[in-house]
PDB file of C-alpha atoms in Angstrom:
ATOM      1  CA  ALA O1065     196.317-106.135  76.448  1.00  0.00           C
ATOM      2  CA  GLN O1066     193.834-103.772  77.660  1.00  0.00           C
ATOM      3  CA  SER O1067     190.796-105.143  79.283  1.00  0.00           C
ATOM      4  CA  VAL O1068     187.297-103.924  80.619  1.00  0.00           C
ATOM      5  CA  SER O1069     185.331-104.940  83.998  1.00  0.00           C
ATOM      6  CA  GLN O1070     181.744-104.187  84.859  1.00  0.00           C
ATOM      7  CA  HIS O1071     181.113-105.962  88.149  1.00  0.00           C
ATOM      8  CA  ASN O1072     177.238-105.425  88.248  1.00  0.00           C
ATOM      9  CA  HIS O1073     175.464-107.587  85.602  1.00  0.00           C
ATOM     10  CA  HIS O1074     171.909-107.240  86.612  1.00  0.00           C
ATOM     11  CA  VAL O1075     171.048-103.861  88.701  1.00  0.00           C
ATOM     12  CA  ILE O1076     167.371-103.865  89.523  1.00  0.00           C
ATOM     13  CA  LEU O1077     166.160-100.164  90.979  1.00  0.00           C
ATOM     14  CA  SER O1078     162.698 -98.236  91.492  1.00  0.00           C
ATOM     15  CA  GLU O1079     161.691 -95.175  89.704  1.00  0.00           C
ATOM     16  CA  ALA O1080     163.499 -92.096  91.304  1.00  0.00           C
ATOM     17  CA  ALA O1081     166.371 -94.489  92.587  1.00  0.00           C
ATOM     18  CA  SER O1082     169.806 -92.773  92.197  1.00  0.00           C
ATOM     19  CA  LEU O1083     171.978 -95.420  90.093  1.00  0.00           C
ATOM     20  CA  GLU O1084     175.698 -95.968  90.092  1.00  0.00           C
ATOM     21  CA  LEU O1085     177.351 -98.212  87.860  1.00  0.00           C
ATOM     22  CA  GLY O1086     180.922 -99.482  88.043  1.00  0.00           C
ATOM     23  CA  CYS O1087     183.665 -99.963  85.000  1.00  0.00           C
ATOM     24  CA  ASN O1088     187.120-100.641  85.816  1.00  0.00           C
ATOM     25  CA  TYR O1089     189.451-100.748  83.071  1.00  0.00           C
ATOM     26  CA  SER O1090     192.992-102.348  82.316  1.00  0.00           C
ATOM     27  CA  TYR O1091     195.847-100.610  80.620  1.00  0.00           C
ATOM     28  CA  GLY O1092     198.865 -98.664  80.950  1.00  0.00           C
ATOM     29  CA  GLY O1093     198.407 -95.550  78.349  1.00  0.00           C
ATOM     30  CA  THR O1094     196.332 -93.100  77.490  1.00  0.00           C
ATOM     31  CA  VAL O1095     192.781 -94.313  76.986  1.00  0.00           C
ATOM     32  CA  ASN O1096     189.115 -92.703  75.899  1.00  0.00           C
ATOM     33  CA  LEU O1097     186.286 -93.849  77.636  1.00  0.00           C
ATOM     34  CA  PHE O1098     182.932 -94.562  76.710  1.00  0.00           C
ATOM     35  CA  TRP O1099     179.670 -95.567  77.936  1.00  0.00           C
ATOM     36  CA  TYR O1100     176.934 -96.812  75.163  1.00  0.00           C
ATOM     37  CA  VAL O1101     173.170 -97.853  76.101  1.00  0.00           C
ATOM     38  CA  GLN O1102     171.134-100.802  74.178  1.00  0.00           C
ATOM     39  CA  TYR O1103     167.613-100.230  74.721  1.00  0.00           C
ATOM     40  CA  PRO O1104     165.696-103.605  74.496  1.00  0.00           C
ATOM     41  CA  GLY O1105     165.872-104.937  70.707  1.00  0.00           C
ATOM     42  CA  GLN O1106     168.007-101.942  69.308  1.00  0.00           C
ATOM     43  CA  HIS O1107     171.377-101.204  68.423  1.00  0.00           C
ATOM     44  CA  LEU O1108     173.809 -99.337  70.571  1.00  0.00           C
ATOM     45  CA  GLN O1109     174.375 -95.559  71.495  1.00  0.00           C
ATOM     46  CA  LEU O1110     176.519 -93.537  72.560  1.00  0.00           C
ATOM     47  CA  LEU O1111     176.029 -91.903  75.778  1.00  0.00           C
ATOM     48  CA  LEU O1112     178.722 -90.258  76.986  1.00  0.00           C
ATOM     49  CA  LYS O1113     182.771 -90.235  76.200  1.00  0.00           C
ATOM     50  CA  TYR O1114     185.905 -89.056  78.056  1.00  0.00           C
ATOM     51  CA  PHE O1115     189.003 -87.784  76.084  1.00  0.00           C
ATOM     52  CA  SER O1116     191.062 -85.507  78.330  1.00  0.00           C
ATOM     53  CA  GLY O1117     190.008 -82.542  80.509  1.00  0.00           C
ATOM     54  CA  ASP O1118     187.399 -82.509  82.944  1.00  0.00           C
ATOM     55  CA  PRO O1119     187.010 -85.706  84.642  1.00  0.00           C
ATOM     56  CA  LEU O1120     183.337 -85.143  84.884  1.00  0.00           C
ATOM     57  CA  VAL O1121     181.699 -85.951  81.877  1.00  0.00           C
ATOM     58  CA  LYS O1122     178.185 -85.163  80.675  1.00  0.00           C
ATOM     59  CA  GLY O1123     175.756 -87.184  78.714  1.00  0.00           C
ATOM     60  CA  ILE O1124     172.524 -87.539  77.291  1.00  0.00           C
ATOM     61  CA  LYS O1125     169.470 -88.193  79.047  1.00  0.00           C
ATOM     62  CA  GLY O1126     170.619 -86.577  82.615  1.00  0.00           C
ATOM     63  CA  PHE O1127     173.717 -89.482  82.643  1.00  0.00           C
ATOM     64  CA  GLU O1128     177.390 -88.773  83.823  1.00  0.00           C
ATOM     65  CA  ALA O1129     180.562 -90.330  84.576  1.00  0.00           C
ATOM     66  CA  GLU O1130     183.609 -89.603  86.455  1.00  0.00           C
ATOM     67  CA  PHE O1131     186.823 -90.715  85.214  1.00  0.00           C
ATOM     68  CA  ILE O1132     189.166 -91.230  88.168  1.00  0.00           C
ATOM     69  CA  LYS O1133     192.836 -92.138  86.550  1.00  0.00           C
ATOM     70  CA  SER O1134     194.220 -93.316  90.078  1.00  0.00           C
ATOM     71  CA  LYS O1135     191.557 -96.037  90.081  1.00  0.00           C
ATOM     72  CA  PHE O1136     191.205 -96.905  86.323  1.00  0.00           C
ATOM     73  CA  SER O1137     187.525 -96.437  86.697  1.00  0.00           C
ATOM     74  CA  PHE O1138     184.815 -94.910  84.916  1.00  0.00           C
ATOM     75  CA  ASN O1139     181.649 -94.837  86.694  1.00  0.00           C
ATOM     76  CA  LEU O1140     178.477 -94.024  85.446  1.00  0.00           C
ATOM     77  CA  ARG O1141     175.698 -92.129  87.339  1.00  0.00           C
ATOM     78  CA  LYS O1142     172.181 -90.766  87.351  1.00  0.00           C
ATOM     79  CA  PRO O1143     170.650 -89.312  89.974  1.00  0.00           C
ATOM     80  CA  SER O1144     167.303 -90.364  89.544  1.00  0.00           C
ATOM     81  CA  VAL O1145     166.132 -93.091  87.083  1.00  0.00           C
ATOM     82  CA  GLN O1146     162.740 -93.483  85.170  1.00  0.00           C
ATOM     83  CA  TRP O1147     161.492 -96.881  83.587  1.00  0.00           C
ATOM     84  CA  SER O1148     162.423 -95.558  80.287  1.00  0.00           C
ATOM     85  CA  ASP O1149     166.036 -96.289  81.696  1.00  0.00           C
ATOM     86  CA  THR O1150     165.670-100.064  81.204  1.00  0.00           C
ATOM     87  CA  ALA O1151     168.323-101.155  79.054  1.00  0.00           C
ATOM     88  CA  GLU O1152     171.788-102.869  78.969  1.00  0.00           C
ATOM     89  CA  TYR O1153     174.889-100.410  79.709  1.00  0.00           C
ATOM     90  CA  PHE O1154     178.319-101.149  78.209  1.00  0.00           C
ATOM     91  CA  CYS O1155     181.436 -99.132  79.283  1.00  0.00           C
ATOM     92  CA  ALA O1156     184.389 -99.300  76.461  1.00  0.00           C
ATOM     93  CA  VAL O1157     187.687 -98.310  76.398  1.00  0.00           C
ATOM     94  CA  ASN O1158     189.714 -97.170  73.069  1.00  0.00           C
ATOM     95  CA  ALA O1159     193.370 -97.597  73.381  1.00  0.00           C
ATOM     96  CA  ALA O1160     196.136 -97.493  70.902  1.00  0.00           C
ATOM     97  CA  ASP O1161     198.303-100.562  70.596  1.00  0.00           C
ATOM     98  CA  SER O1162     201.720-100.629  69.604  1.00  0.00           C
ATOM     99  CA  GLY O1163     200.866-100.506  65.869  1.00  0.00           C
ATOM    100  CA  GLY O1164     199.417 -97.451  66.528  1.00  0.00           C
ATOM    101  CA  TYR O1165     195.511 -98.849  65.514  1.00  0.00           C
ATOM    102  CA  GLN O1166     192.606 -98.333  67.692  1.00  0.00           C
ATOM    103  CA  LYS O1167     191.445-101.277  69.192  1.00  0.00           C
ATOM    104  CA  VAL O1168     188.149-100.910  71.324  1.00  0.00           C
ATOM    105  CA  THR O1169     187.367-103.306  74.282  1.00  0.00           C
ATOM    106  CA  PHE O1170     184.182-103.649  75.711  1.00  0.00           C
ATOM    107  CA  GLY O1171     182.765-104.791  79.396  1.00  0.00           C
ATOM    108  CA  THR O1172     180.122-107.424  79.461  1.00  0.00           C
ATOM    109  CA  GLY O1173     177.188-104.974  79.890  1.00  0.00           C
ATOM    110  CA  THR O1174     175.078-104.427  82.676  1.00  0.00           C
ATOM    111  CA  LYS O1175     171.244-104.793  82.633  1.00  0.00           C
ATOM    112  CA  LEU O1176     169.359-102.283  84.300  1.00  0.00           C
ATOM    113  CA  GLN O1177     165.722-102.714  85.127  1.00  0.00           C
ATOM    114  CA  VAL O1178     163.638-100.036  86.425  1.00  0.00           C
ATOM    115  CA  ILE O1179     160.724-101.050  87.971  1.00  0.00           C
ATOM    116  CA  PRO O1180     158.113 -98.428  87.962  1.00  0.00           C
TER     117      PRO O1180
ATOM    118  CA  GLU N 454     170.154 -89.288  57.013  1.00  0.00           C
ATOM    119  CA  ALA N 455     174.025 -90.829  58.793  1.00  0.00           C
ATOM    120  CA  GLN N 456     173.474 -94.276  59.283  1.00  0.00           C
ATOM    121  CA  VAL N 457     175.178 -97.557  59.267  1.00  0.00           C
ATOM    122  CA  THR N 458     173.382-100.018  57.709  1.00  0.00           C
ATOM    123  CA  GLN N 459     173.514-104.166  57.777  1.00  0.00           C
ATOM    124  CA  ASN N 460     172.323-106.718  55.588  1.00  0.00           C
ATOM    125  CA  PRO N 461     171.014-109.368  55.959  1.00  0.00           C
ATOM    126  CA  ARG N 462     169.242-108.521  59.494  1.00  0.00           C
ATOM    127  CA  TYR N 463     168.200-112.308  60.372  1.00  0.00           C
ATOM    128  CA  LEU N 464     169.894-115.357  58.721  1.00  0.00           C
ATOM    129  CA  ILE N 465     169.698-118.877  59.292  1.00  0.00           C
ATOM    130  CA  THR N 466     172.136-121.032  57.320  1.00  0.00           C
ATOM    131  CA  VAL N 467     173.930-124.298  57.927  1.00  0.00           C
ATOM    132  CA  THR N 468     177.273-125.600  58.645  1.00  0.00           C
ATOM    133  CA  GLY N 469     179.754-125.099  56.441  1.00  0.00           C
ATOM    134  CA  LYS N 470     177.952-122.719  53.570  1.00  0.00           C
ATOM    135  CA  LYS N 471     179.742-119.694  53.128  1.00  0.00           C
ATOM    136  CA  LEU N 472     177.933-116.391  54.048  1.00  0.00           C
ATOM    137  CA  THR N 473     178.842-112.781  53.973  1.00  0.00           C
ATOM    138  CA  VAL N 474     177.076-109.820  55.953  1.00  0.00           C
ATOM    139  CA  THR N 475     177.148-106.416  54.724  1.00  0.00           C
ATOM    140  CA  CYS N 476     177.938-103.363  56.138  1.00  0.00           C
ATOM    141  CA  SER N 477     177.657 -99.766  54.786  1.00  0.00           C
ATOM    142  CA  GLN N 478     178.031 -96.668  56.160  1.00  0.00           C
ATOM    143  CA  ASN N 479     177.250 -93.078  54.877  1.00  0.00           C
ATOM    144  CA  MET N 480     179.681 -90.806  56.959  1.00  0.00           C
ATOM    145  CA  ASN N 481     182.545 -90.918  55.278  1.00  0.00           C
ATOM    146  CA  HIS N 482     183.868 -92.518  58.358  1.00  0.00           C
ATOM    147  CA  GLU N 483     187.679 -93.887  58.247  1.00  0.00           C
ATOM    148  CA  TYR N 484     187.538 -96.707  61.078  1.00  0.00           C
ATOM    149  CA  MET N 485     184.515 -99.423  60.841  1.00  0.00           C
ATOM    150  CA  SER N 486     184.764-102.280  62.796  1.00  0.00           C
ATOM    151  CA  TRP N 487     182.372-105.796  63.556  1.00  0.00           C
ATOM    152  CA  TYR N 488     181.479-107.214  67.075  1.00  0.00           C
ATOM    153  CA  ARG N 489     179.426-110.171  67.994  1.00  0.00           C
ATOM    154  CA  GLN N 490     177.390-109.666  71.103  1.00  0.00           C
ATOM    155  CA  ASP N 491     176.699-112.987  73.108  1.00  0.00           C
ATOM    156  CA  PRO N 492     175.035-113.312  76.410  1.00  0.00           C
ATOM    157  CA  GLY N 493     177.319-112.687  79.348  1.00  0.00           C
ATOM    158  CA  LEU N 494     180.271-111.776  77.179  1.00  0.00           C
ATOM    159  CA  GLY N 495     179.255-108.653  76.263  1.00  0.00           C
ATOM    160  CA  LEU N 496     180.453-107.137  72.780  1.00  0.00           C
ATOM    161  CA  ARG N 497     183.866-108.737  71.439  1.00  0.00           C
ATOM    162  CA  GLN N 498     185.417-107.087  68.703  1.00  0.00           C
ATOM    163  CA  ILE N 499     186.017-109.348  65.413  1.00  0.00           C
ATOM    164  CA  TYR N 500     188.162-107.260  63.052  1.00  0.00           C
ATOM    165  CA  TYR N 501     188.547-103.591  62.758  1.00  0.00           C
ATOM    166  CA  SER N 502     189.897-101.248  59.624  1.00  0.00           C
ATOM    167  CA  MET N 503     191.448 -97.900  60.089  1.00  0.00           C
ATOM    168  CA  ASN N 504     191.130 -97.260  56.438  1.00  0.00           C
ATOM    169  CA  VAL N 505     190.597 -98.836  52.908  1.00  0.00           C
ATOM    170  CA  GLU N 506     192.965-102.063  52.319  1.00  0.00           C
ATOM    171  CA  VAL N 507     194.098-101.364  56.329  1.00  0.00           C
ATOM    172  CA  THR N 508     192.634-104.220  58.498  1.00  0.00           C
ATOM    173  CA  ASP N 509     193.153-106.113  61.460  1.00  0.00           C
ATOM    174  CA  LYS N 510     192.455-108.748  64.128  1.00  0.00           C
ATOM    175  CA  GLY N 511     190.363-107.974  67.144  1.00  0.00           C
ATOM    176  CA  ASP N 512     189.712-110.291  70.205  1.00  0.00           C
ATOM    177  CA  VAL N 513     187.931-112.876  68.309  1.00  0.00           C
ATOM    178  CA  PRO N 514     188.982-113.125  64.794  1.00  0.00           C
ATOM    179  CA  GLU N 515     188.707-116.888  64.284  1.00  0.00           C
ATOM    180  CA  GLY N 516     186.565-118.384  61.296  1.00  0.00           C
ATOM    181  CA  TYR N 517     185.846-114.737  60.048  1.00  0.00           C
ATOM    182  CA  LYS N 518     187.543-112.667  57.394  1.00  0.00           C
ATOM    183  CA  VAL N 519     187.026-108.810  56.456  1.00  0.00           C
ATOM    184  CA  SER N 520     187.505-106.738  53.358  1.00  0.00           C
ATOM    185  CA  ARG N 521     187.600-102.762  52.723  1.00  0.00           C
ATOM    186  CA  LYS N 522     188.095-102.326  49.352  1.00  0.00           C
ATOM    187  CA  GLU N 523     185.825 -99.145  49.807  1.00  0.00           C
ATOM    188  CA  LYS N 524     185.715 -96.438  52.574  1.00  0.00           C
ATOM    189  CA  ARG N 525     181.652 -97.082  52.438  1.00  0.00           C
ATOM    190  CA  ASN N 526     181.910-100.668  52.704  1.00  0.00           C
ATOM    191  CA  PHE N 527     183.295-103.187  55.607  1.00  0.00           C
ATOM    192  CA  PRO N 528     181.729-106.922  54.645  1.00  0.00           C
ATOM    193  CA  LEU N 529     182.179-109.824  57.149  1.00  0.00           C
ATOM    194  CA  ILE N 530     182.608-113.271  55.537  1.00  0.00           C
ATOM    195  CA  LEU N 531     182.345-116.583  57.314  1.00  0.00           C
ATOM    196  CA  GLU N 532     183.823-119.031  54.917  1.00  0.00           C
ATOM    197  CA  SER N 533     182.834-122.491  56.672  1.00  0.00           C
ATOM    198  CA  PRO N 534     180.322-121.173  59.291  1.00  0.00           C
ATOM    199  CA  SER N 535     179.732-123.132  62.331  1.00  0.00           C
ATOM    200  CA  PRO N 536     177.157-123.581  65.143  1.00  0.00           C
ATOM    201  CA  ASN N 537     179.385-121.465  67.585  1.00  0.00           C
ATOM    202  CA  GLN N 538     179.349-118.467  65.447  1.00  0.00           C
ATOM    203  CA  THR N 539     175.304-118.239  66.018  1.00  0.00           C
ATOM    204  CA  SER N 540     175.325-115.141  67.736  1.00  0.00           C
ATOM    205  CA  LEU N 541     173.978-111.233  66.931  1.00  0.00           C
ATOM    206  CA  TYR N 542     176.471-109.204  64.843  1.00  0.00           C
ATOM    207  CA  PHE N 543     176.682-105.608  65.009  1.00  0.00           C
ATOM    208  CA  CYS N 544     178.972-103.015  62.265  1.00  0.00           C
ATOM    209  CA  ALA N 545     180.095 -99.938  63.438  1.00  0.00           C
ATOM    210  CA  SER N 546     182.229 -96.657  62.119  1.00  0.00           C
ATOM    211  CA  SER N 547     183.615 -93.844  63.580  1.00  0.00           C
ATOM    212  CA  THR N 548     186.579 -91.442  62.692  1.00  0.00           C
ATOM    213  CA  PRO N 549     189.509 -91.461  64.298  1.00  0.00           C
ATOM    214  CA  THR N 550     190.795 -87.898  63.647  1.00  0.00           C
ATOM    215  CA  GLY N 551     190.380 -84.815  65.512  1.00  0.00           C
ATOM    216  CA  THR N 552     186.673 -83.619  65.699  1.00  0.00           C
ATOM    217  CA  SER N 553     184.340 -83.687  68.687  1.00  0.00           C
ATOM    218  CA  ASP N 554     182.831 -86.873  67.744  1.00  0.00           C
ATOM    219  CA  SER N 555     186.362 -89.054  67.475  1.00  0.00           C
ATOM    220  CA  TYR N 556     186.126 -92.454  67.986  1.00  0.00           C
ATOM    221  CA  SER N 557     182.460 -92.359  69.323  1.00  0.00           C
ATOM    222  CA  GLN N 558     181.159 -95.226  67.417  1.00  0.00           C
ATOM    223  CA  TYR N 559     177.835 -95.606  65.308  1.00  0.00           C
ATOM    224  CA  PHE N 560     176.287 -99.054  65.612  1.00  0.00           C
ATOM    225  CA  GLY N 561     174.435-100.677  62.939  1.00  0.00           C
ATOM    226  CA  PRO N 562     170.902-102.255  63.248  1.00  0.00           C
ATOM    227  CA  GLY N 563     172.458-105.873  63.964  1.00  0.00           C
ATOM    228  CA  THR N 564     172.281-108.872  62.558  1.00  0.00           C
ATOM    229  CA  ARG N 565     171.009-112.092  63.909  1.00  0.00           C
ATOM    230  CA  LEU N 566     173.033-115.216  62.504  1.00  0.00           C
ATOM    231  CA  THR N 567     171.597-118.690  63.309  1.00  0.00           C
ATOM    232  CA  VAL N 568     174.036-121.855  61.780  1.00  0.00           C
ATOM    233  CA  LEU N 569     172.204-125.209  62.111  1.00  0.00           C
TER     234      LEU N 569
END
């Protein structure tokens, strides 16, 4: 079974600080990887995704993530956070199970609070 | 406008009273899914559907039913709700097939359910 771990549950940063949120997954096969963001009171929105190719992917709002296959990791980064980045961030893995269906597993989320 | 809609947005009910939460998408997506979001647990997949009449259990299917009679609709049914089903529920849809948008999930606005 696939699983996703997000080790940072709550992160507090000052504006302009750099951000890195960890995500590790457990699955032996081919995976698609995602980061979603949930702003307070809103539904989830896609930040970025990795399917194949360049392991460094860029998303919206200046976010990027690097897929390191050997470490089963897909960490999210942003060089300089803003107050408006205050939100909860979810890493997700999409992998085909033995039946060929697509199960999606989310991490438990990381709450980011940016202090002006 | 491409969107996923859910109804109702808020629901308070009592134990044992059957309820249905509707979900509809206008993007002709094959894949639809239901999640529940609980503090500290992130999003957990309840059921998913790869296409019409094709559904499968996610990680927490107990106490829930789904149906997929039409491509656009994917209702979530609680036959006999219990207090441990009090949660925030999200419906999502995506297309699994060969586009740059594949597997990127579009989420509905959420349904906050309270079971007394």
